[in-house]
Short mmCIF file of C-alpha atoms and ligand atoms in Angstrom, two decimals:
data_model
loop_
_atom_site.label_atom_id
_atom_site.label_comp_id
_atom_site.label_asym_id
_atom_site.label_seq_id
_atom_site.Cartn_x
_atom_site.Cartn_y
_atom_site.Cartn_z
CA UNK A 1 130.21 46.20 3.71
CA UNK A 2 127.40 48.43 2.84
CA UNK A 3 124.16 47.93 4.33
CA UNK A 4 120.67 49.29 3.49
CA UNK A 5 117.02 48.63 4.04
CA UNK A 6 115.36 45.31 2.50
CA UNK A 7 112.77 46.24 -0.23
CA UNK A 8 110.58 43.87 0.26
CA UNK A 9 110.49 43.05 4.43
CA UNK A 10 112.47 46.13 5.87
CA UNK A 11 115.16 44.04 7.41
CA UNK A 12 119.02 45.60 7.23
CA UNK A 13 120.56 43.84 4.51
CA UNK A 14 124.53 43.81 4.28
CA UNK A 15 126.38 43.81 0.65
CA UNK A 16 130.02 42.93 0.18
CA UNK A 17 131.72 46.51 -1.26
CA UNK A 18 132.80 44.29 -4.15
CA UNK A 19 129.49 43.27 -5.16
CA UNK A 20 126.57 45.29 -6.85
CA UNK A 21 123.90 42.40 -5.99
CA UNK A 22 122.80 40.17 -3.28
CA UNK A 23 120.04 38.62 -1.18
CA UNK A 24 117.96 39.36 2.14
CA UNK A 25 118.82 37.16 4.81
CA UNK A 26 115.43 37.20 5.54
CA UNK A 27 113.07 37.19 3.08
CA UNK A 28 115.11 35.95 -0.05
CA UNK A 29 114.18 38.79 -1.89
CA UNK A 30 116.93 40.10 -4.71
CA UNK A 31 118.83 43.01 -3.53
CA UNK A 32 120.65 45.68 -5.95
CA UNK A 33 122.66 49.09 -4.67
CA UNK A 34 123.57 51.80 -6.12
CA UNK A 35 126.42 53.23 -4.44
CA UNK A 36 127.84 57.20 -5.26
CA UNK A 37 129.70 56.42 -8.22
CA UNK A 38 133.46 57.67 -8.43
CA UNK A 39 136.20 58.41 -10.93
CA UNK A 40 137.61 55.44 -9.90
CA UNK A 41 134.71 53.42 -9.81
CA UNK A 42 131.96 54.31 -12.19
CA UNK A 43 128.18 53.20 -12.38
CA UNK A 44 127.22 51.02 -15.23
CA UNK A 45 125.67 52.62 -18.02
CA UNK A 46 125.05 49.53 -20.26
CA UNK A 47 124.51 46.00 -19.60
CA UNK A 48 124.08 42.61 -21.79
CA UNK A 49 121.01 40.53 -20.75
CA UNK A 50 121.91 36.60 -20.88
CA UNK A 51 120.70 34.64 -23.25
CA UNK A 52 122.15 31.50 -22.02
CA UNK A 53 120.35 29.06 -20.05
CA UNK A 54 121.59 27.39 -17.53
CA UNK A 55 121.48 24.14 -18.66
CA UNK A 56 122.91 25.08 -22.06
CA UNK A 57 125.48 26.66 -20.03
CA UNK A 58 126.48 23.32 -18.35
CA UNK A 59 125.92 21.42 -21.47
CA UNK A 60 128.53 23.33 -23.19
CA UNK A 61 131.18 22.80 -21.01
CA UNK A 62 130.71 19.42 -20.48
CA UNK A 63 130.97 19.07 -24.06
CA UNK A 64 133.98 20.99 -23.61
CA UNK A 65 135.75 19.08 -21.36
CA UNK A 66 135.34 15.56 -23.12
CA UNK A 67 137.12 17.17 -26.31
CA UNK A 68 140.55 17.69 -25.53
CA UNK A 69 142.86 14.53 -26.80
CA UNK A 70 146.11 15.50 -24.93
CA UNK A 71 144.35 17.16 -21.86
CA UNK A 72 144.92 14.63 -18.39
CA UNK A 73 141.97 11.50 -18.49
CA UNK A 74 140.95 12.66 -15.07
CA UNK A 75 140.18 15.77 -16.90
CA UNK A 76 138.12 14.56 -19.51
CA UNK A 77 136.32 12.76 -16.70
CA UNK A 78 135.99 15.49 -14.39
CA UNK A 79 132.09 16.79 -13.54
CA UNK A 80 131.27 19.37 -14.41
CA UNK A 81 128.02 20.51 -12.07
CA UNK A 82 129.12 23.93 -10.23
CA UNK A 83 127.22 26.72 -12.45
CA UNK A 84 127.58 30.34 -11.39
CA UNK A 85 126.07 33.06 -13.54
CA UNK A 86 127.74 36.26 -12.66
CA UNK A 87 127.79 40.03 -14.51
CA UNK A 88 131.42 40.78 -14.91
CA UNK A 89 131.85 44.76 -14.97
CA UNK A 90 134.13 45.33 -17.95
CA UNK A 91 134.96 49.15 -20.35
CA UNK A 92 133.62 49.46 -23.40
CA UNK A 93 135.94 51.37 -25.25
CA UNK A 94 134.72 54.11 -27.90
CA UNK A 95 136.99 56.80 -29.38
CA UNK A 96 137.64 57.81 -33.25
CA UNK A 97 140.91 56.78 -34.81
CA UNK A 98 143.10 58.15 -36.54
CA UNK A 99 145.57 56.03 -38.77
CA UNK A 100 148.57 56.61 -40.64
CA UNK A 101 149.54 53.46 -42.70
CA UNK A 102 152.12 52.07 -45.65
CA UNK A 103 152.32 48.87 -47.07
CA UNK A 104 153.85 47.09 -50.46
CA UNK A 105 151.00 46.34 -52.68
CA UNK A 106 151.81 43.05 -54.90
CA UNK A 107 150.54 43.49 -58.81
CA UNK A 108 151.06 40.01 -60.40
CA UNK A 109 151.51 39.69 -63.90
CA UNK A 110 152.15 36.45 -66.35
CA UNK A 111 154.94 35.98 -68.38
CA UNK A 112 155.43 34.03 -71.15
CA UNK A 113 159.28 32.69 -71.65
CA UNK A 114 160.73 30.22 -74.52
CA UNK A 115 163.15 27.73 -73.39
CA UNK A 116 164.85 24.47 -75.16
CA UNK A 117 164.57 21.03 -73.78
CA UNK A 118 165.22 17.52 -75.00
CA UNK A 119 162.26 15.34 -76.18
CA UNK A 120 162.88 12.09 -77.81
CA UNK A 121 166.22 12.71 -78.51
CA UNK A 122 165.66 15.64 -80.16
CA UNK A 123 166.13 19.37 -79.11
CA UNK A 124 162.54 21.58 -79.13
CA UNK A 125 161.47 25.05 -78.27
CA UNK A 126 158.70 25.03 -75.85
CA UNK A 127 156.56 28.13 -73.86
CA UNK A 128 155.94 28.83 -70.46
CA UNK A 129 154.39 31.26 -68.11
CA UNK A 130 155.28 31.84 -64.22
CA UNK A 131 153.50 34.65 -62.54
CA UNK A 132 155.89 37.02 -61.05
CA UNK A 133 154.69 39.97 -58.42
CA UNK A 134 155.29 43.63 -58.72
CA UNK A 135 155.73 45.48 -56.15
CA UNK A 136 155.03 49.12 -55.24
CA UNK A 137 154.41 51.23 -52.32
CA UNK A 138 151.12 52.82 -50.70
CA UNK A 139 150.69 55.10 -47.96
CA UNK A 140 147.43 56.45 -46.65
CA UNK A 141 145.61 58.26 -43.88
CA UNK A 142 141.90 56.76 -42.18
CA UNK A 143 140.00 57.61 -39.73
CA UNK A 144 137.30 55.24 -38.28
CA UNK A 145 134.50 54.71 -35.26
CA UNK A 146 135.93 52.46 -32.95
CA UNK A 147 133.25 51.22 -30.82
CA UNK A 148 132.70 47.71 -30.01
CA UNK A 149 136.27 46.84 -27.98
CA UNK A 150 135.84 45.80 -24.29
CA UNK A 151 138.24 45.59 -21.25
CA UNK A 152 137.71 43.54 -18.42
CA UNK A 153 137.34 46.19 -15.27
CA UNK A 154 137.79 43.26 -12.96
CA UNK A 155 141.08 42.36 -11.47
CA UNK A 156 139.39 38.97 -10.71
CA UNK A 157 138.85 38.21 -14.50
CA UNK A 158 141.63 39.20 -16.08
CA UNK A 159 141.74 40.30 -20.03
CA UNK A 160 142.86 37.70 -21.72
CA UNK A 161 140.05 35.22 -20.49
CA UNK A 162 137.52 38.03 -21.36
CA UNK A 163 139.11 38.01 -24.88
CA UNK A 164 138.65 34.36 -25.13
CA UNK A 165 135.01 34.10 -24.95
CA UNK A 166 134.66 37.85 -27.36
CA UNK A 167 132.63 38.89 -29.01
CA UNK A 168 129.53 40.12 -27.81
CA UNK A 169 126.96 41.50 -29.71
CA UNK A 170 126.43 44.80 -28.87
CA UNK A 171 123.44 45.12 -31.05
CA UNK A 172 122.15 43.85 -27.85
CA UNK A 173 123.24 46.21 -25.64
CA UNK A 174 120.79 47.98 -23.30
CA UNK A 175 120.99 51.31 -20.50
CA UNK A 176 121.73 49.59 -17.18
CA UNK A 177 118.34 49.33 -15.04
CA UNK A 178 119.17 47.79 -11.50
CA UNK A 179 115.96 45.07 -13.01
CA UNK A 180 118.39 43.60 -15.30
CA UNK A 181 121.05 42.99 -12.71
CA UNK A 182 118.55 41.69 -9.78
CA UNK A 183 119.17 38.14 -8.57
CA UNK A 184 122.59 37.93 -10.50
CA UNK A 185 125.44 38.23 -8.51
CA UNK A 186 126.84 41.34 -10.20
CA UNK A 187 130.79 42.36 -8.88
CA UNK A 188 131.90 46.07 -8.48
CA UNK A 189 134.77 47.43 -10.89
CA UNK A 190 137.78 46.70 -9.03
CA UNK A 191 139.96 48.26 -12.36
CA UNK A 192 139.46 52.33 -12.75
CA UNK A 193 138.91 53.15 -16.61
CA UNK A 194 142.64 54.74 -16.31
CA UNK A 195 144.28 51.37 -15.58
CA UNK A 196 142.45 50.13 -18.71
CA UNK A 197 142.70 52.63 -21.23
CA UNK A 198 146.16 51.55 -22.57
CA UNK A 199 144.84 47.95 -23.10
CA UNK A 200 141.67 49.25 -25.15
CA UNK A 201 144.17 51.34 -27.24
CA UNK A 202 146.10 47.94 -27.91
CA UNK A 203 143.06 46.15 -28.44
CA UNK A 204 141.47 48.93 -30.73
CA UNK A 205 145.01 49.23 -33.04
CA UNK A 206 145.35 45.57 -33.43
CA UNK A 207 141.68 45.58 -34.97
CA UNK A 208 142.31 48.73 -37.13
CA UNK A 209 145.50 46.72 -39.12
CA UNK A 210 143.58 43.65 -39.36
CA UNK A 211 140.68 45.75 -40.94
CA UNK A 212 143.64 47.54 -42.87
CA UNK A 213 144.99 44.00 -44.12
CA UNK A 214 141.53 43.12 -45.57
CA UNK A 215 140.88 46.12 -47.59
CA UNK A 216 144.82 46.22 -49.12
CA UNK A 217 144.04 46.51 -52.99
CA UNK A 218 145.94 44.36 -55.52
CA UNK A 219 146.62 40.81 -55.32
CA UNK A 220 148.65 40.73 -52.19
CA UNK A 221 150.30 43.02 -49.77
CA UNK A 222 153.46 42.88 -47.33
CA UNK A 223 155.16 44.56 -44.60
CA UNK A 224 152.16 46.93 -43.64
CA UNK A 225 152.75 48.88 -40.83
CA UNK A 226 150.14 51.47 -39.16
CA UNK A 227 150.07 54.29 -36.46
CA UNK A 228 147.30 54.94 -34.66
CA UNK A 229 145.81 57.68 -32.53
CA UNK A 230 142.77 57.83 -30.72
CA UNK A 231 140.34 61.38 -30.04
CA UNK A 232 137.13 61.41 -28.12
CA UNK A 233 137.84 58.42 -26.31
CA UNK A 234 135.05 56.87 -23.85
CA UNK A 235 135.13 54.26 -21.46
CA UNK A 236 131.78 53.45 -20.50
CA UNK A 237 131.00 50.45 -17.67
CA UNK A 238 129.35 47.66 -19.14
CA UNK A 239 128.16 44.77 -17.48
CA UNK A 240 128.42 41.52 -19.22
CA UNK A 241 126.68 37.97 -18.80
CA UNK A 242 129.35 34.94 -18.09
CA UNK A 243 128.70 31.71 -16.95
CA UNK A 244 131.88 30.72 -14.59
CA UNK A 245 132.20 26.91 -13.63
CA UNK A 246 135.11 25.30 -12.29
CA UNK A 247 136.40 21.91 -13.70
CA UNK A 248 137.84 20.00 -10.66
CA UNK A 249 139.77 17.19 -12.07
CA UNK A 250 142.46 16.72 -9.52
CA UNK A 251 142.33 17.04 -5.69
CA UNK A 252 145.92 18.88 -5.53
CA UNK A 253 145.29 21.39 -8.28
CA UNK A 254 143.46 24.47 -8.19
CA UNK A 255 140.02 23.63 -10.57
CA UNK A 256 140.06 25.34 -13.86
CA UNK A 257 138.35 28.10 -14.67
CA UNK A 258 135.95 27.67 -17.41
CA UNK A 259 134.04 30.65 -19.22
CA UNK A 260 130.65 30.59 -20.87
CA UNK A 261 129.75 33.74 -22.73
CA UNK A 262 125.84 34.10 -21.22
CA UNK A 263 125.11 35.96 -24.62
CA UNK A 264 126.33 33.88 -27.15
CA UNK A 265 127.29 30.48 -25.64
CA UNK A 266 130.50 30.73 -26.51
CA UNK A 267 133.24 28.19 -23.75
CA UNK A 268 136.87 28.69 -22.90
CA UNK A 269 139.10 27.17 -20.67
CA UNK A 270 142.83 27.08 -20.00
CA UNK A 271 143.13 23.13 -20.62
CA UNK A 272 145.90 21.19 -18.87
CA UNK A 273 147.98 18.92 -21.21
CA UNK A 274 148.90 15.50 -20.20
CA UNK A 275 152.57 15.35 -20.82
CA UNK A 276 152.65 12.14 -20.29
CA UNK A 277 150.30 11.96 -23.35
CA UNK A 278 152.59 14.12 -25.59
CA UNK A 279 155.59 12.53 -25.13
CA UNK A 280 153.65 8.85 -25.14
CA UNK A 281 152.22 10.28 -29.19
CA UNK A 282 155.99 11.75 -29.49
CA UNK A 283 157.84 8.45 -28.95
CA UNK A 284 154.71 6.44 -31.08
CA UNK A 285 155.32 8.51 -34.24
CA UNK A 286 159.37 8.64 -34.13
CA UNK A 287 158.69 4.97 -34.15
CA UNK A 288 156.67 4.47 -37.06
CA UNK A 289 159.21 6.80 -39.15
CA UNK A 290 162.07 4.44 -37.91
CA UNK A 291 159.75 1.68 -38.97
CA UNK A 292 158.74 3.33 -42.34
CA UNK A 293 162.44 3.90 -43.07
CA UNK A 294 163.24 -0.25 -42.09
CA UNK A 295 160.53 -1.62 -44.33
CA UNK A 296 161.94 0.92 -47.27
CA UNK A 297 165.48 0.39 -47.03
CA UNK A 298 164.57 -3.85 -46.50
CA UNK A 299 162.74 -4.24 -49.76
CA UNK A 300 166.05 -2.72 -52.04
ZN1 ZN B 401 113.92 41.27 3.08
#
């Protein structure tokens, strides 16, 4: 617990060490601390603003929900009405890479062939042309600004459901001012930008071949493979806008965790599947094929 003086009244006001934000016991008023930052645990330096209401926020989700076909019924049904807006601290990753890559670049070309076949009874010469592929090798160096890859610095929040609800736009992005933070609940980094780094490296490579893939010349390309390393890296604390609401749709299951991105809008959730549903569509369509294959072999 840290605790400091109220603002607004004076009173001592007490803030969880895994929380950035919180509220006067006494006069309501929005708190934010800023506590000595370490290597461990650095200050923010940027933040996203939300752009997400609310009510757009709960909208979504709802939406959401209702879509699944093979998630459980009482999941479909479930309420959705718990809304919590929180800023999730996360890395943004920046660092110039450097790429080694090689690839087979596909040339196609037409060909025109003769061949003989019977028409009428009679044998004719005919053309054709198939497309065929040649293939050759490139290799090639790049460098490129990495900048808009972010890690999850929150061992609450883990990666993956960060991913799921990317990207942000960072066109957005502003210097962190405790203003932009106040009356959120805002959580501490509980990740230190070493833990991270490897991920951001992953995450940064994976983007460099797909941007690789889409600038291969020729018509197609195969088996490209790249090498990356990474200079000037930077991993800067960013705080980032989610709406978190929990989808309780069975009293002895933990609720799942859905994600709004507060920027863009855009939902994820881990959805259950009803395997009772699967295997209820499995058995349905092995028994129209038997049927299909009855009323076939009937009618000879
Ligand atoms: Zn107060």
């Amino acid at each position: 617990m840290a605790s400091f003086e109220c603002q607004a009244c004076g009173a001592r006001v007490e803030i969880e060490d895994d929380r950035r934000t919180g509220k006067c016991l006494y006069c309501g008023s929005p708190q934010v601390i800023d506590r000595p930052p370490s290597a461990d645990r650095p200050s923010p330096t940027f933040g996203l603003a939300f752009v997400v209401t609310p009510e757009r926020a709960l909208e979504t989700a709802r939406a959401f929900v209702r879509r699944p076909f093979f998630a459980p019924t009482s999941f479909r049904k479930a309420k959705v009405d718990d809304v919590r807006g929180i800023y999730l601290p996360a890395y943004l990753y920046t660092a110039v890479a450097h790429t080694a890559y090689e690839a087979q670049i596909g040339e196609n070309y037409t060909v025109t062939e003769t061949y003989t076949t019977t028409e009428n009874g009679k044998t004719v010469t005919r053309t054709r042309t198939r497309t065929e592929t040649e293939w050759r090798s490139l290799s090639g160096r790049c460098s490129s600004f990495v900048g808009d890859h972010v890690v999850s610095a929150s061992r609450g929040l883990p990666n993956v459901e960060l991913e799921s609800i990317e990207p942000f736009d960072w066109r957005a992005i502003k210097r962190y001012a405790p203003r932009l933070i106040s009356g959120w609940a805002t959580e501490e980094p509980t990740l230190a930008p070493a833990e991270v780094a490897q991920e951001a490296r992953t995450e940064a490579s994976n983007a460099v071949g797909k941007r690789l893939a889409r600038f291969m010349p020729g018509d197609s390309h195969r088996s490209l493979r790249w090498q990356t390393t990474f200079e000037h890296e930077d991993l800067e604390l960013v705080l980032v806008p989610l709406w978190i609401l929990p989808v309780r749709y069975r009293e002895d299951k933990p609720p799942v965790r859905l994600l709004v991105n507060g920027q863009t809008g855009r939902v994820h959730a881990n959805t259950p599947t009803s395997w009772i549903k699967v295997m209820t569509a499995i058995v349905l369509s092995c028994a129209l094929v038997v049927l299909a294959i009855w009323l076939l072999t009937e009618r000879r």
